[in-house]
Tab-separated table of C-alpha atoms and ligand atoms in Angstrom:
chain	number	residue	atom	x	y	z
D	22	UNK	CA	169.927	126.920	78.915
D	23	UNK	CA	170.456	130.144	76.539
D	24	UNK	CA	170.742	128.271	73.696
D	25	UNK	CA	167.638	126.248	74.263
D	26	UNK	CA	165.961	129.114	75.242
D	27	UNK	CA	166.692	131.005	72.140
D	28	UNK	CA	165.817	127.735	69.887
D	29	UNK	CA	162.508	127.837	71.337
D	30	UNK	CA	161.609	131.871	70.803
D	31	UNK	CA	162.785	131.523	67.337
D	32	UNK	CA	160.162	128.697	66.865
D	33	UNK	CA	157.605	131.036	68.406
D	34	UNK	CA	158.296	133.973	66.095
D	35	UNK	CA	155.881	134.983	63.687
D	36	UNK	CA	159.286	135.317	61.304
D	37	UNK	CA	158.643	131.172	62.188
D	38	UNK	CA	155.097	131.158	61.169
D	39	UNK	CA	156.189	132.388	57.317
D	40	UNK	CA	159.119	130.405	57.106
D	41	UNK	CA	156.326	127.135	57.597
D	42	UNK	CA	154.229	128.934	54.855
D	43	UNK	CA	156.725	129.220	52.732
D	44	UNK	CA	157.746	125.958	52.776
D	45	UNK	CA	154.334	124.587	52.389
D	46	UNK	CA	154.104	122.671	48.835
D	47	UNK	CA	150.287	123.034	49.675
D	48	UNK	CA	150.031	126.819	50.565
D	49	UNK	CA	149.086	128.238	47.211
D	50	UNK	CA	145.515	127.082	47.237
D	51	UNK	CA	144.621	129.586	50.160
D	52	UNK	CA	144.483	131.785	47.269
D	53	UNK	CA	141.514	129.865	45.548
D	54	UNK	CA	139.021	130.663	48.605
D	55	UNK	CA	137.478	134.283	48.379
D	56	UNK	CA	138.183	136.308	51.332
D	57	UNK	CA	141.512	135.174	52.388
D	58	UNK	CA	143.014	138.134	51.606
D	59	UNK	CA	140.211	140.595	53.642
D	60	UNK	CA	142.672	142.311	56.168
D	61	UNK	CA	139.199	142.487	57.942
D	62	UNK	CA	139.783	139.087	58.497
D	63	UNK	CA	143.482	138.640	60.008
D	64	UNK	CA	142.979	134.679	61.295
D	65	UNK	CA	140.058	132.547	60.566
D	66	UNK	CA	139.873	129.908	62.666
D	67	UNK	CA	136.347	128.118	62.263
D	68	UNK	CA	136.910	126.395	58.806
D	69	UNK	CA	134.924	123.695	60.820
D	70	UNK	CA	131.993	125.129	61.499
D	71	UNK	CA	131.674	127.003	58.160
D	72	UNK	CA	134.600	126.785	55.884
D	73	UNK	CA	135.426	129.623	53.290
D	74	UNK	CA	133.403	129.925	50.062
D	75	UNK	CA	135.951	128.616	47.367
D	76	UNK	CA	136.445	131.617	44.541
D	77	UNK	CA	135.432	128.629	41.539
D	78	UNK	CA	131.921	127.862	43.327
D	79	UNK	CA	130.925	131.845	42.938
D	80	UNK	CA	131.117	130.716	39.035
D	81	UNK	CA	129.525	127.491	39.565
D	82	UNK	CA	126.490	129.015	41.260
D	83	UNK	CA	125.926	132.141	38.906
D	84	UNK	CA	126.216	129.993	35.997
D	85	UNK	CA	124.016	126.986	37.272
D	86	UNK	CA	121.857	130.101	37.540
D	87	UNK	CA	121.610	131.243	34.258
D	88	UNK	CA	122.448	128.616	32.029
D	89	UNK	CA	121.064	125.249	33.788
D	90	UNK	CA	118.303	126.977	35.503
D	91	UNK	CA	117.356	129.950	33.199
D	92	UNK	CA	117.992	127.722	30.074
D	93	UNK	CA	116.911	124.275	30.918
D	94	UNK	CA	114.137	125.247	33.298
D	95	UNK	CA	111.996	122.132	34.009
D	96	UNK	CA	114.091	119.701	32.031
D	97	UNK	CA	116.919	120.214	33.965
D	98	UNK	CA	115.696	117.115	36.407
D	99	UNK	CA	115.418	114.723	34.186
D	100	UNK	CA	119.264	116.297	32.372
D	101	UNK	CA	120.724	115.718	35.438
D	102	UNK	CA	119.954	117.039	38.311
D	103	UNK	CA	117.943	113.727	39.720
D	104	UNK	CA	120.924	112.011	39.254
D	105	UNK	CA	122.965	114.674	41.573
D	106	UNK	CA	122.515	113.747	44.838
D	107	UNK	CA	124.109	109.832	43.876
D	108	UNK	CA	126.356	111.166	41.385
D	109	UNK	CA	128.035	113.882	44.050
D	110	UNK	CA	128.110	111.298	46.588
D	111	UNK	CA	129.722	108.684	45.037
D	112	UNK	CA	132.637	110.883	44.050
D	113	UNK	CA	132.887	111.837	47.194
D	114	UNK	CA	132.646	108.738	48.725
D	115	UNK	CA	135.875	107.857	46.159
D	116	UNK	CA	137.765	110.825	46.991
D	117	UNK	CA	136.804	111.386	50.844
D	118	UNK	CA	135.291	108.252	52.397
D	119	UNK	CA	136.642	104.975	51.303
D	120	UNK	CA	133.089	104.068	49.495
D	121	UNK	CA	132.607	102.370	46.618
D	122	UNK	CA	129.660	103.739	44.351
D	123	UNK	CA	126.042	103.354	44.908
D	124	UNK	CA	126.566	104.165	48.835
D	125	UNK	CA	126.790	107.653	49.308
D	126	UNK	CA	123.927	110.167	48.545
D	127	UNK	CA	123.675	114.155	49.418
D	128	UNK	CA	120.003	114.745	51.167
D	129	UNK	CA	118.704	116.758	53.691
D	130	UNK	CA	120.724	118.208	57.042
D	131	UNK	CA	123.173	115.968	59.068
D	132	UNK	CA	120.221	116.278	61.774
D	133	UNK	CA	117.481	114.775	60.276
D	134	UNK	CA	119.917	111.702	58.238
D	135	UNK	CA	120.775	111.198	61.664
D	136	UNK	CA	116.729	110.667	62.184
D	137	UNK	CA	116.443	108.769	59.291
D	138	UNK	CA	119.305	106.246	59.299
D	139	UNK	CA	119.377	105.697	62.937
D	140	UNK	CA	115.333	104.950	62.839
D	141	UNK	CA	116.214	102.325	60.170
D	142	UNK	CA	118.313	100.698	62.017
D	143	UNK	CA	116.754	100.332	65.326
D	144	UNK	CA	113.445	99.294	63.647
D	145	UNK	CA	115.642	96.164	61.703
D	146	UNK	CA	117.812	95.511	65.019
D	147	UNK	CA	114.136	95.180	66.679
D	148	UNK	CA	112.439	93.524	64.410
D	149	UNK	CA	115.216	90.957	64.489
D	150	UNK	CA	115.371	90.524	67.807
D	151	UNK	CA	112.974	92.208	70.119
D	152	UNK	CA	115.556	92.065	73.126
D	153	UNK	CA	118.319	94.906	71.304
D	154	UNK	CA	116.407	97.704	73.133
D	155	UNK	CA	119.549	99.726	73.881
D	156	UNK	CA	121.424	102.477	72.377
D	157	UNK	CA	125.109	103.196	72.811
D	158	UNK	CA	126.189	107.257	72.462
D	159	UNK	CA	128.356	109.182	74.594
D	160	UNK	CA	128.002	112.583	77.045
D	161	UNK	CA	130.507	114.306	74.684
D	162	UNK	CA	128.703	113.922	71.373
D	163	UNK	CA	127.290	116.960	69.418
D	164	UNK	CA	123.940	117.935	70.826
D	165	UNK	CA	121.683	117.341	67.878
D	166	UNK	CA	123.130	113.521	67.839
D	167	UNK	CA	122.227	113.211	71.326
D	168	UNK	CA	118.761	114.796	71.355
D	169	UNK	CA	117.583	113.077	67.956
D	170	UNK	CA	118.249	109.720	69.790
D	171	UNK	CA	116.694	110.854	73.189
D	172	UNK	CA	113.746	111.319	70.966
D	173	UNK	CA	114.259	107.876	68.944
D	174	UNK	CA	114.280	106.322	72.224
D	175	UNK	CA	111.470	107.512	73.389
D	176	UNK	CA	109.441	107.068	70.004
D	177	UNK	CA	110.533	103.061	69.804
D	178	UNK	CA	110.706	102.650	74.259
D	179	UNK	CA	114.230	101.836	74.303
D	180	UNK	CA	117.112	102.929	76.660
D	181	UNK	CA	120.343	105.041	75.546
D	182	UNK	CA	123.059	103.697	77.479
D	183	UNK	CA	125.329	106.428	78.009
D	184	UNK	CA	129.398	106.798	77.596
D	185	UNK	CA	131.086	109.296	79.771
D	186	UNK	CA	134.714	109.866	77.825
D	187	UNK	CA	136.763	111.790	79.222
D	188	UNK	CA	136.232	115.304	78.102
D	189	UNK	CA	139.758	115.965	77.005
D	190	UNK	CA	140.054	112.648	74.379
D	191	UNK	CA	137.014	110.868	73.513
D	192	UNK	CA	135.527	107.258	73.523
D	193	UNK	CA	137.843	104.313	73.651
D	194	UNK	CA	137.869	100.734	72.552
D	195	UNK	CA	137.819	100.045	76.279
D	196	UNK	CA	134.732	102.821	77.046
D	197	UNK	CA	132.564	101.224	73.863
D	198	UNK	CA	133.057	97.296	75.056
D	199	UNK	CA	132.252	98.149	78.828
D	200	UNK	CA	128.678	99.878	77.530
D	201	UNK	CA	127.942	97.357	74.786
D	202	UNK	CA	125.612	94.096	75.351
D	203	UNK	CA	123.466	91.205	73.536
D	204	UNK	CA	120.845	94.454	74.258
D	205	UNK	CA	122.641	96.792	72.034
D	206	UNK	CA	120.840	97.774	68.561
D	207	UNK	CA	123.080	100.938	67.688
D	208	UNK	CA	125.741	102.847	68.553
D	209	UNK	CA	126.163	106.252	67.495
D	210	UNK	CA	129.435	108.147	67.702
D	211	UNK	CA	131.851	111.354	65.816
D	212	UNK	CA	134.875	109.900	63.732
D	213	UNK	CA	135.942	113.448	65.030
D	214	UNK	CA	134.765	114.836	68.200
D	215	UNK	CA	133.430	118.422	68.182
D	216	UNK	CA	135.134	119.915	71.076
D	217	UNK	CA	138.110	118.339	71.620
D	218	UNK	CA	138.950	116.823	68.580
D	219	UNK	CA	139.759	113.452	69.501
D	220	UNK	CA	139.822	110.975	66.517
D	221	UNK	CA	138.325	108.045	67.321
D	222	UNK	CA	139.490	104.763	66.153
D	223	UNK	CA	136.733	103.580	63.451
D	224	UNK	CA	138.106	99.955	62.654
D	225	UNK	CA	138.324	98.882	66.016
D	226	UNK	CA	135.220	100.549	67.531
D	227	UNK	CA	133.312	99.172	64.255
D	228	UNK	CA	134.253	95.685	65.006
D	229	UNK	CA	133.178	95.994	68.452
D	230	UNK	CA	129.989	96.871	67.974
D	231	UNK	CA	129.632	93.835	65.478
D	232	UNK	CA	131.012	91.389	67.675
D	233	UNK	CA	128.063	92.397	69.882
D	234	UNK	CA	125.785	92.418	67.092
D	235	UNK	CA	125.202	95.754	67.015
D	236	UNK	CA	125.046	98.437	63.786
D	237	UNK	CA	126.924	101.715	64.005
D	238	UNK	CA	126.292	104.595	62.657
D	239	UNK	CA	129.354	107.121	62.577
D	240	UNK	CA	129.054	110.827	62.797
D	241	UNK	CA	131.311	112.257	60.138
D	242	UNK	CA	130.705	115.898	60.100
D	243	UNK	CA	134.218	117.116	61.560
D	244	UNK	CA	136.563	114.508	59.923
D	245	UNK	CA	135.311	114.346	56.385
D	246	UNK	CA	137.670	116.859	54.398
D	247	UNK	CA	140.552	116.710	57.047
D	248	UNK	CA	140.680	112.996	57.775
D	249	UNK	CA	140.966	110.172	55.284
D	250	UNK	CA	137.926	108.186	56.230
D	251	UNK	CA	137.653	104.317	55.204
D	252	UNK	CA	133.619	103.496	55.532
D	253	UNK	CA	134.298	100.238	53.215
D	254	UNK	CA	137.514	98.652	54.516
D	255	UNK	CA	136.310	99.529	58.515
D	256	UNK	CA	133.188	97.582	58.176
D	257	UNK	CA	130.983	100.711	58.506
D	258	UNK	CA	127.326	100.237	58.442
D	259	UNK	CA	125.897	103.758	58.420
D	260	UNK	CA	127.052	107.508	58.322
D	261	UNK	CA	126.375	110.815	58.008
D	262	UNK	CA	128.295	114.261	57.758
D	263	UNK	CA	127.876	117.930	57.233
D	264	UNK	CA	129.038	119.853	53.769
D	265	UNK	CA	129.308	123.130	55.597
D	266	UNK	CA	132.365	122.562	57.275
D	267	UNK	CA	135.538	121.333	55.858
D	268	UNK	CA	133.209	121.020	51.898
D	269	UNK	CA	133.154	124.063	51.848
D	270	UNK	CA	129.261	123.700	50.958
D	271	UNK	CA	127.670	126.809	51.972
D	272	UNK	CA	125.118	127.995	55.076
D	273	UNK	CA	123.043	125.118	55.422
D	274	UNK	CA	124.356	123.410	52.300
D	275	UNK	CA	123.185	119.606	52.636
D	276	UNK	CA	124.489	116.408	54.440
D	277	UNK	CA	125.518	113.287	53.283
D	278	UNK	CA	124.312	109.753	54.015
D	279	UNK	CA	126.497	106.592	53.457
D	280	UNK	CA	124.628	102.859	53.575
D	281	UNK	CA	126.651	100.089	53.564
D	282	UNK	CA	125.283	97.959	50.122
D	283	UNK	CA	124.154	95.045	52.011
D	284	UNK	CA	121.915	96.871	54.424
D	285	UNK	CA	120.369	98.636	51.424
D	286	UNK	CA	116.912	97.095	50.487
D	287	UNK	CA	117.157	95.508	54.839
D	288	UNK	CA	116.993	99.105	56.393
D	289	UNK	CA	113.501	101.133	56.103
D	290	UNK	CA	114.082	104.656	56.258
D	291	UNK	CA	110.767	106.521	58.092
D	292	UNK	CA	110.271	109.162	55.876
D	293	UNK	CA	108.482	107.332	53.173
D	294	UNK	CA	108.592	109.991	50.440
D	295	UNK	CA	108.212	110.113	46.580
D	296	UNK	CA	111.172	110.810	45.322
D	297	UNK	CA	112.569	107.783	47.136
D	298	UNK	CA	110.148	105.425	45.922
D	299	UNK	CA	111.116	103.041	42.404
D	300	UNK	CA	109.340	105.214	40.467
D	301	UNK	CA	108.090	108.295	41.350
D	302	UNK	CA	106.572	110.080	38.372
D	303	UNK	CA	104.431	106.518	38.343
D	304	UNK	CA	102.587	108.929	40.649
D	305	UNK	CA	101.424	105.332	42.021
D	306	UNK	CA	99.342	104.161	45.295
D	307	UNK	CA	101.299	102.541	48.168
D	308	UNK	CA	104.689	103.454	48.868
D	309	UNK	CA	107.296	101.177	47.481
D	310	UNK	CA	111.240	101.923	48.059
D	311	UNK	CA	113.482	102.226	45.643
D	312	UNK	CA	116.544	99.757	45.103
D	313	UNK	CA	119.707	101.189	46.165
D	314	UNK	CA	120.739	104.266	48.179
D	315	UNK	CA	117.908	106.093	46.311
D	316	UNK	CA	115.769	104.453	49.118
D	317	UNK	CA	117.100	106.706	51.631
D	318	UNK	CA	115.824	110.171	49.864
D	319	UNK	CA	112.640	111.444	50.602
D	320	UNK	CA	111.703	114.495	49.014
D	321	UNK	CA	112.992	116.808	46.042
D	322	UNK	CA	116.612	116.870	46.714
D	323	UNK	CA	118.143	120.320	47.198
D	324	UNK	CA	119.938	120.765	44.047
D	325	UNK	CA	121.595	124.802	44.600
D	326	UNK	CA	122.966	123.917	47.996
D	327	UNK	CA	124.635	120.983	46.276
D	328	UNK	CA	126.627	123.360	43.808
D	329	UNK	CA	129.634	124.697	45.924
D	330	UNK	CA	130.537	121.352	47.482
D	331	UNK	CA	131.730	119.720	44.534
D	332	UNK	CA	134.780	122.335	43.814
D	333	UNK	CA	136.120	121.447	47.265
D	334	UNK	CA	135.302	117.759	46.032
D	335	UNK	CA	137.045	118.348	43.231
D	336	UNK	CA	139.836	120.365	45.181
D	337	UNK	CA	140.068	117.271	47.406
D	338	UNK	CA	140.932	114.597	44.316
D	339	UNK	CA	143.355	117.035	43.163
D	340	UNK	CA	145.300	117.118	46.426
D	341	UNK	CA	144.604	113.975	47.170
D	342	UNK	CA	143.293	113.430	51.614
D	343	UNK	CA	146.752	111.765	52.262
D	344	UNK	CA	148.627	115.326	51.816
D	345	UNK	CA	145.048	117.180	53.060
D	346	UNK	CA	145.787	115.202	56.338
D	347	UNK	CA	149.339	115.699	56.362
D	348	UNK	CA	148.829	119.790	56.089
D	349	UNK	CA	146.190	119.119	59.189
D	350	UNK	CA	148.897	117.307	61.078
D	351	UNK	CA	151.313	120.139	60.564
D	352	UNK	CA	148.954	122.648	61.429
D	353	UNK	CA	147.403	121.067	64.634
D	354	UNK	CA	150.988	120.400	65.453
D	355	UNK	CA	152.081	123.937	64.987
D	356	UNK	CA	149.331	125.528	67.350
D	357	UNK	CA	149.974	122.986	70.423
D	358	UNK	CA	153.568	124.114	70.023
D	359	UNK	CA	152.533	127.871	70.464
D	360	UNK	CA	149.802	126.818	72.556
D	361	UNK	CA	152.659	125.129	75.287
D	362	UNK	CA	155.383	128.059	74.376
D	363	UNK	CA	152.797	131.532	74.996
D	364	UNK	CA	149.330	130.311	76.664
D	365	UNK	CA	150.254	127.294	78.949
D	366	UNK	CA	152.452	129.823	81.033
D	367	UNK	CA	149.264	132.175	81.056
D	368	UNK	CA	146.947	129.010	83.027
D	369	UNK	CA	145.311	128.202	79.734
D	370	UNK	CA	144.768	124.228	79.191
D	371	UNK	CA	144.945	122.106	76.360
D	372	UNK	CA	142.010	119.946	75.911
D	373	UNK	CA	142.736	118.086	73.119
D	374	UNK	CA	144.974	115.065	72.575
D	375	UNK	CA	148.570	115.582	72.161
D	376	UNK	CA	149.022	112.883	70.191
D	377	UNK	CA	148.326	113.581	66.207
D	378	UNK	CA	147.570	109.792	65.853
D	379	UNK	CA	144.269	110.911	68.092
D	380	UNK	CA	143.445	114.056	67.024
D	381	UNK	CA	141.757	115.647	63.593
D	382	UNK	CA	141.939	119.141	62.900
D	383	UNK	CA	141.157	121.466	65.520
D	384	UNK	CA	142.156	121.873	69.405
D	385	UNK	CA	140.266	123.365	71.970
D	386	UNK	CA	142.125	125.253	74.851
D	387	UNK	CA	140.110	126.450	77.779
D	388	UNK	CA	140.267	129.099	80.661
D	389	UNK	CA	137.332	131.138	82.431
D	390	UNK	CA	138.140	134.015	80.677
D	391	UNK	CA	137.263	132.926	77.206
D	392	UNK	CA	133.687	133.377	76.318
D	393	UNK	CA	134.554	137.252	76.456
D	394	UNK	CA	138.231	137.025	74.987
D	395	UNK	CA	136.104	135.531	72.087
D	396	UNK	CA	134.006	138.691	71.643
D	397	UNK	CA	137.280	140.316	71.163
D	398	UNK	CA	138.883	138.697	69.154
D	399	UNK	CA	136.165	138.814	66.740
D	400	UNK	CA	135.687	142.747	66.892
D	401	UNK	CA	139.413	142.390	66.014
D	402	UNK	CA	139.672	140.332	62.850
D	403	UNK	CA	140.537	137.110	65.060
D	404	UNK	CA	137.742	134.117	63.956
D	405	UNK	CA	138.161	131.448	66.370
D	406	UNK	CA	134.896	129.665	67.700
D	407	UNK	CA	133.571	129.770	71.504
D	408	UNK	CA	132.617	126.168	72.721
D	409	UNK	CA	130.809	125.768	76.293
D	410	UNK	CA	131.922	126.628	78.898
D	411	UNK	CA	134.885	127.991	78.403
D	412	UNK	CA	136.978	127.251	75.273
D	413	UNK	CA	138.413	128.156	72.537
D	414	UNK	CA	138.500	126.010	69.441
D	415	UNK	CA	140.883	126.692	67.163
D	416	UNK	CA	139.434	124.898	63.637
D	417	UNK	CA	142.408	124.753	60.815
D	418	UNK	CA	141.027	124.375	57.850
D	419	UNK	CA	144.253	122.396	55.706
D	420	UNK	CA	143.576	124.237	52.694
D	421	UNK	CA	142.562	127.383	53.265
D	422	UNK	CA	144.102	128.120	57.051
D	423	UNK	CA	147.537	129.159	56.978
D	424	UNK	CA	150.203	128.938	59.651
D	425	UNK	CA	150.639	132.902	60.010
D	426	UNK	CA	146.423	132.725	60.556
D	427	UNK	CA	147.230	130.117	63.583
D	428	UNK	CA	150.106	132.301	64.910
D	429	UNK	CA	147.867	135.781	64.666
D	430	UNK	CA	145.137	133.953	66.366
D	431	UNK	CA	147.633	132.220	69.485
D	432	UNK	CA	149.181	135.939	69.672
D	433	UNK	CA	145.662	137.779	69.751
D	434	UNK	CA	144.494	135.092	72.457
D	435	UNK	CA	147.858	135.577	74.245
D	436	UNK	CA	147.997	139.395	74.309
D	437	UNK	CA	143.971	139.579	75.521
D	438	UNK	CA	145.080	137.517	78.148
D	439	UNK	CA	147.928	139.468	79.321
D	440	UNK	CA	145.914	142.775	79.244
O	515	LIG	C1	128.002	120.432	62.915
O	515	LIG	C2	127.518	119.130	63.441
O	515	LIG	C3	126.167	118.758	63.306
O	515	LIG	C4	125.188	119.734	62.691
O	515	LIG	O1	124.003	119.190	62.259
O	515	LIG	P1	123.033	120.088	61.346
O	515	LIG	O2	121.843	119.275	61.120
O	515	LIG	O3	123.818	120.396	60.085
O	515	LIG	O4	122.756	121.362	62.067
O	515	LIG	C5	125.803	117.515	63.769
O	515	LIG	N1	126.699	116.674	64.357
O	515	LIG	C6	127.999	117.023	64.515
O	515	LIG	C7	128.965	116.086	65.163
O	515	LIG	C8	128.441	118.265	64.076
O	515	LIG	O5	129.714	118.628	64.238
């Protein structure tokens, strides 16, 4: 009993938390993000919902200032930036997302790809087969996927068929079969789920839907820079993610869309614009699409929001996403076992799975108390997010979040709780 005791405050030490840094062959590039050392900043915790500026992208930016836009002015499109949006997102389709070239593009926000791809889609399942009038999402998915497709649904008179997951984990093989039908056109779900952090898995859901005949469109935004994703070798028809989070990107820096090659030319995107058209400065009559991914872009791409995104790229193919997600592992790992050694005795729950097989790289814990332990913390140096009603989600960032930021934030949350 005293010896297990004493094993088990030694692994709750903050003496604990440096050892794991220490040993961490990954820890060093903390030091690349600006800010990490603020001590205004002790722990920050919401890598996920805007992850640290990288210290190589404040170069990037001032010299794509000066030299490419200063010097090159109006020739810059046709020297490269055009060419951007495909060239970033095929690179990061090689380093991030399983995807061969010619797939992957960077556009406007997550939200309105989401509009764009999932409009395509229904329109082809429809016009295929006027009797796939349903779409599958589920309760627990990020509120912007949900309302876009309320509003698709209305637009196009079809029915969302809802999945209620339990809010702890996330949607199952067994949750998608039970809503799926010969009615289905799409499904829409998060590789990642935004609260709890449940990793859903994309083969087998993927293959479901297509046994039913349905598309899918995944929701990327908080997996892609913390989980290896495989878009080619699961079958994936559509995606979409966010750049802000684990990219690294940038306030509002934009999304990314990924088309599966054979539904390129098939799909018809709604907003018909000219830079997606097969030749736009033909300045020509009636819209005609573009071959390739290029089809999917509407208007001038957003070519300074695309800067800081491509050192975590870069960052990424250095590290390589089998050792990013091993660093996540650890991490995730490391706060359940403070989270079940200081704040389950205080009445806080977990609700995130336990199981790192089924979870990416944050947990949420919750208790009633937390929407104004969150205030504190922050006022404090502490960074962790607020999610409704009543958690906390603790986002680890595997590059940039260390394991003394995880311990300061479970002792900050701990000692707020104990007054
Ligand atoms: C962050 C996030 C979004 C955000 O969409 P924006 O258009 O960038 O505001 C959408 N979906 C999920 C699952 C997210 O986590």
């Amino acid at each position: 009993m005293t010896a297990h005791h004493s094993t088990d405050a030694s692994l709750l030490s903050f003496y604990h938390a440096q050892q794991l840094d220490l040993a961490d062959t990954l820890a060093h590039h903390r030091d690349g993000f600006l800010g990490s050392d603020d001590p205004g900043v002790r722990a920050y915790l919401d890598g996920n919902s805007l992850g640290r500026p990288l210290a190589a992208s404040a170069g990037r930016i001032a010299r794509f200032i000066t030299e490419q836009w200063g010097g090159r002015l109006i020739r810059g499109w046709d020297e490269g930036w055009l060419a951007l949006p495909g060239a970033i997102g095929d690179e990061l389709g090689r380093v991030a997302l399983g995807a061969a070239p010619g797939q992957t593009t960077i556009g406007d926000s997550t939200t309105v790809l989401i509009y764009k791809l999932a409009r395509a889609a229904v329109a082809a399942a429809l016009s295929a087969d006027a009797g796939r009038t349903e779409i599958v999402l589920d309760t627990e998915n990020f509120p912007t996927d949900r309302f876009i497709l309320e509003g698709i649904a209305a637009e196009c008179s079809m029915t969302l068929r809802w999945i209620s997951p339990d809010p702890a984990a996330g949607v199952t093989l067994a949750d998608l079969e039970a809503a799926l039908s010969g009615k289905t056109a799409l499904v829409v779900l998060s590789q990642v789920a935004y609260r709890s952090g449940y990793l859903a898995d994309m083969a087998a859901l993927t293959s479901a839907a297509h046994r039913a005949g349905a598309l899918i469109l995944w929701d990327l935004c908080h997996s892609v820079g913390s989980v290896p994703v495989e878009l080619d070798a699961c079958g994936a028809d559509l995606a979409v993610g966010c750049t802000y989070k684990y990219l690294n990107g940038g306030p509002g820096s934009p999304a990314f869309a990924y088309v599966r090659a054979e539904h390129q030319g098939v799909l018809r995107q709604p907003i018909q614009g000219w830079l997606g058209t097969a030749d736009p400065f033909g300045m020509g009559e009636g819209y005609q699409p573009a071959a390739g991914i290029r089809a999917f872009t509407s208007g001038t791409p957003p070519i300074l929001g695309m800067l800081a995104m491509q050192d975590t790229i870069a960052l990424l193919a250095e590290v390589g996403m089998a050792a990013v997600r091993a660093k996540s592992v650890a991490l995730t790992e490391y706060a359940i076992a403070l989270y079940d050694g200081v704040l389950a005795p205080l009445g806080v729950e977990l609700s995130s799975p336990r199981d790192a097989a089924w979870r990416g790289g944050h947990i949420t814990v919750d208790h009633p108390t937390f929407r104004e332990v969150t205030a504190t913390l922050w006022g404090d140096g502490v960074i962790p997010d607020f999610r409704n009603p009543d958690g906390i989600r603790l986002g680890l960032s595997p590059l940039s979040t260390s394991f003394a930021e995880v311990w300061l934030g479970v002792d900050a949350i701990r000692a707020e709780l104990a007054g």
